[in-house]
Amino acid sequence: MTGESAKIVVRRGGAQDVRFLRDMLHHAYYWKERAPDTGPGPVALYVKAWGRPGDTAVIAIDKGFPVGAAWYRLFDNDRPGYGFVDERTPELAIAVVPNARGKGVGTALLEALLRDARAAGYPTISLSVDRANAGAIELYGRHGFEQVAEDEDSVTMLAQLDTSTSQPTNEGTETA
């Protein structure tokens, strides 16, 4: 982060953040929204009826404003997400507003959410990423994600989580 940037605070997300999560869907899955004739697809499923068992989110705050979000939820075979692996593996979504990218926000969100998934006892977590987004793929690789599937525009990645040494994200965790 630059010297002019304040510290990013990552806090747990809740019902009050659903609107922001919906807004962040555009940033998280913009490449899936490029084909207007394909119908709504599963993008809305990432926040619809938020608050189901297993739904977990973290929000990044910079200077009092939300600048990013990461969340996971479980999907089922009948209504899978883009990075669906199986019904026991939560799928992660992450997005950072454009003017906050490249400042460590995505890393802070990813680390906090992975910590929460470990603390919740999930042995694995998955995600889907635009195959052209080399920076994100590299970030995920640094955090233990490996490619397990691909299609014409995206890559599905999976991380094995060590659940033996984790504590959940606390309210207001700061990151430099």
Coordinates of C-alpha atoms in Angstrom, one line a residue:
M1 CA 0.0 0.0 0.0
T2 CA 1.1 3.5 -0.6
G3 CA 2.0 5.9 2.1
E4 CA -1.1 8.0 1.5
S5 CA -3.4 5.0 1.9
A6 CA -4.9 4.3 5.3
K7 CA -4.8 0.9 6.7
I8 CA -7.4 -1.4 5.4
V9 CA -9.8 -2.8 8.0
V10 CA -11.3 -6.2 7.2
R11 CA -14.5 -7.0 9.2
R12 CA -17.0 -9.8 9.1
G13 CA -19.9 -9.2 6.8
G14 CA -23.5 -9.6 7.8
A15 CA -27.1 -9.0 6.6
Q16 CA -26.4 -5.3 6.4
D17 CA -23.9 -5.9 3.7
V18 CA -26.1 -7.8 1.2
R19 CA -26.6 -4.7 -1.0
F20 CA -22.8 -4.2 -1.2
L21 CA -22.3 -7.9 -2.0
R22 CA -24.8 -7.6 -4.8
D23 CA -23.0 -4.6 -6.1
M24 CA -19.7 -6.5 -6.0
L25 CA -21.1 -9.3 -8.1
H26 CA -20.6 -7.2 -11.2
H27 CA -16.9 -6.8 -10.3
A28 CA -16.5 -10.5 -9.4
Y29 CA -18.1 -12.0 -12.5
Y30 CA -17.9 -9.3 -15.1
W31 CA -16.5 -11.7 -17.7
K32 CA -19.6 -13.9 -17.3
E33 CA -21.9 -10.9 -17.9
R34 CA -20.4 -10.2 -21.3
A35 CA -22.7 -12.6 -23.2
P36 CA -26.2 -10.9 -22.9
D37 CA -28.0 -13.7 -24.8
T38 CA -27.1 -16.4 -22.3
G39 CA -29.7 -15.5 -19.7
P40 CA -29.2 -14.6 -16.0
G41 CA -27.0 -17.6 -15.2
P42 CA -26.0 -18.4 -11.6
V43 CA -24.4 -15.0 -10.8
A44 CA -27.4 -14.0 -8.6
L45 CA -27.1 -17.2 -6.7
Y46 CA -24.0 -15.9 -5.0
V47 CA -26.1 -13.6 -2.8
K48 CA -29.7 -14.6 -3.2
A49 CA -31.3 -15.4 0.2
W50 CA -28.1 -14.5 1.9
G51 CA -27.8 -15.8 5.5
R52 CA -28.2 -19.5 4.8
P53 CA -26.1 -21.9 6.9
G54 CA -22.5 -21.6 5.8
D55 CA -22.8 -18.2 4.2
T56 CA -19.7 -16.2 5.3
A57 CA -18.5 -12.8 4.1
V58 CA -15.7 -10.3 4.9
I59 CA -15.7 -6.7 3.9
A60 CA -12.7 -4.4 3.4
I61 CA -13.1 -0.8 4.6
D62 CA -10.7 2.0 3.6
K63 CA -11.2 5.5 5.1
G64 CA -14.7 4.5 6.3
F65 CA -15.9 3.2 2.9
P66 CA -16.3 -0.4 1.7
V67 CA -13.8 -1.1 -1.0
G68 CA -14.0 -4.9 -1.4
A69 CA -15.7 -8.0 -0.3
A70 CA -15.1 -11.8 -0.3
W71 CA -17.6 -14.4 0.5
Y72 CA -18.3 -18.0 0.3
R73 CA -21.4 -20.2 0.2
L74 CA -22.3 -23.8 -0.5
F75 CA -24.1 -24.7 -3.7
D76 CA -25.9 -27.9 -4.7
N77 CA -25.8 -30.0 -7.8
D78 CA -29.1 -28.6 -9.0
R79 CA -28.0 -25.0 -8.8
P80 CA -24.2 -24.8 -8.9
G81 CA -22.0 -21.8 -9.0
Y82 CA -19.4 -21.2 -11.7
G83 CA -16.6 -22.8 -9.6
F84 CA -18.7 -25.6 -8.2
V85 CA -16.7 -28.7 -7.2
D86 CA -19.2 -30.6 -4.9
E87 CA -21.9 -29.9 -2.3
R88 CA -19.4 -30.0 0.6
T89 CA -17.0 -27.4 -0.8
P90 CA -17.9 -23.8 -0.4
E91 CA -17.2 -21.5 -3.4
L92 CA -15.5 -18.3 -2.9
A93 CA -16.2 -15.0 -4.7
I94 CA -14.1 -11.9 -4.3
A95 CA -14.1 -8.4 -5.7
V96 CA -12.4 -5.1 -5.1
V97 CA -13.6 -1.8 -6.4
P98 CA -11.4 -0.5 -9.3
N99 CA -9.8 2.4 -7.5
A100 CA -8.7 0.1 -4.6
R101 CA -7.0 -2.6 -6.7
G102 CA -3.3 -3.1 -6.5
K103 CA -3.2 -1.9 -2.8
G104 CA -3.4 -5.3 -1.0
V105 CA -7.1 -5.3 -0.5
G106 CA -7.7 -8.5 -2.4
T107 CA -4.9 -10.3 -0.5
A108 CA -6.3 -9.1 2.8
L109 CA -9.8 -10.3 1.9
L110 CA -8.6 -13.6 0.6
E111 CA -6.5 -14.3 3.7
A112 CA -9.4 -13.4 6.1
L113 CA -11.9 -15.5 4.2
L114 CA -9.6 -18.5 4.0
R115 CA -9.0 -18.2 7.8
D116 CA -12.7 -18.2 8.3
A117 CA -13.2 -21.3 6.1
R118 CA -10.5 -23.2 8.0
A119 CA -12.0 -22.2 11.3
A120 CA -15.4 -23.5 10.1
G121 CA -13.8 -26.8 9.3
Y122 CA -14.0 -26.8 5.5
P123 CA -11.2 -29.1 4.1
T124 CA -11.4 -27.4 0.7
I125 CA -12.7 -24.2 -1.0
S126 CA -13.1 -23.5 -4.7
L127 CA -13.5 -20.5 -7.0
S128 CA -13.9 -19.6 -10.6
V129 CA -11.7 -16.9 -12.3
D130 CA -11.5 -15.4 -15.7
R131 CA -8.8 -17.3 -17.6
A132 CA -7.4 -14.0 -18.9
N133 CA -7.0 -12.6 -15.3
A134 CA -3.4 -13.7 -14.8
G135 CA -2.9 -11.5 -11.7
A136 CA -5.8 -13.1 -9.9
I137 CA -4.7 -16.6 -10.9
E138 CA -1.2 -15.9 -9.6
L139 CA -2.7 -14.5 -6.3
Y140 CA -4.8 -17.6 -5.9
G141 CA -1.8 -19.8 -6.7
R142 CA 0.2 -18.1 -3.9
H143 CA -2.6 -19.0 -1.5
G144 CA -2.7 -22.7 -2.4
F145 CA -5.3 -22.9 -5.2
E146 CA -4.7 -25.3 -8.0
Q147 CA -6.5 -25.5 -11.3
V148 CA -9.0 -28.4 -11.4
A149 CA -11.2 -27.5 -14.4
E150 CA -11.5 -25.0 -17.2
D151 CA -13.9 -23.9 -19.9
E152 CA -13.8 -21.4 -22.8
D153 CA -13.6 -18.3 -20.5
S154 CA -12.8 -19.5 -16.9
V155 CA -10.7 -21.6 -14.7
T156 CA -12.0 -23.4 -11.6
M157 CA -9.5 -23.6 -8.8
L158 CA -9.4 -25.6 -5.5
A159 CA -7.4 -25.1 -2.4
Q160 CA -6.9 -27.7 0.3
L161 CA -7.3 -26.1 3.8
D162 CA -5.4 -27.1 6.9
T163 CA -8.2 -26.8 9.5
S164 CA -6.0 -27.6 12.5
T165 CA -4.6 -24.2 13.3
S166 CA -7.2 -21.5 12.4
Q167 CA -9.0 -18.8 14.2
P168 CA -11.9 -16.9 12.5
T169 CA -11.6 -13.3 11.4
N170 CA -12.3 -10.9 14.2
E171 CA -14.3 -7.7 13.8
G172 CA -12.0 -4.9 12.6
T173 CA -8.8 -6.8 11.7
E174 CA -6.3 -4.3 10.3
T175 CA -3.9 -5.0 7.6
A176 CA -1.0 -2.8 6.4

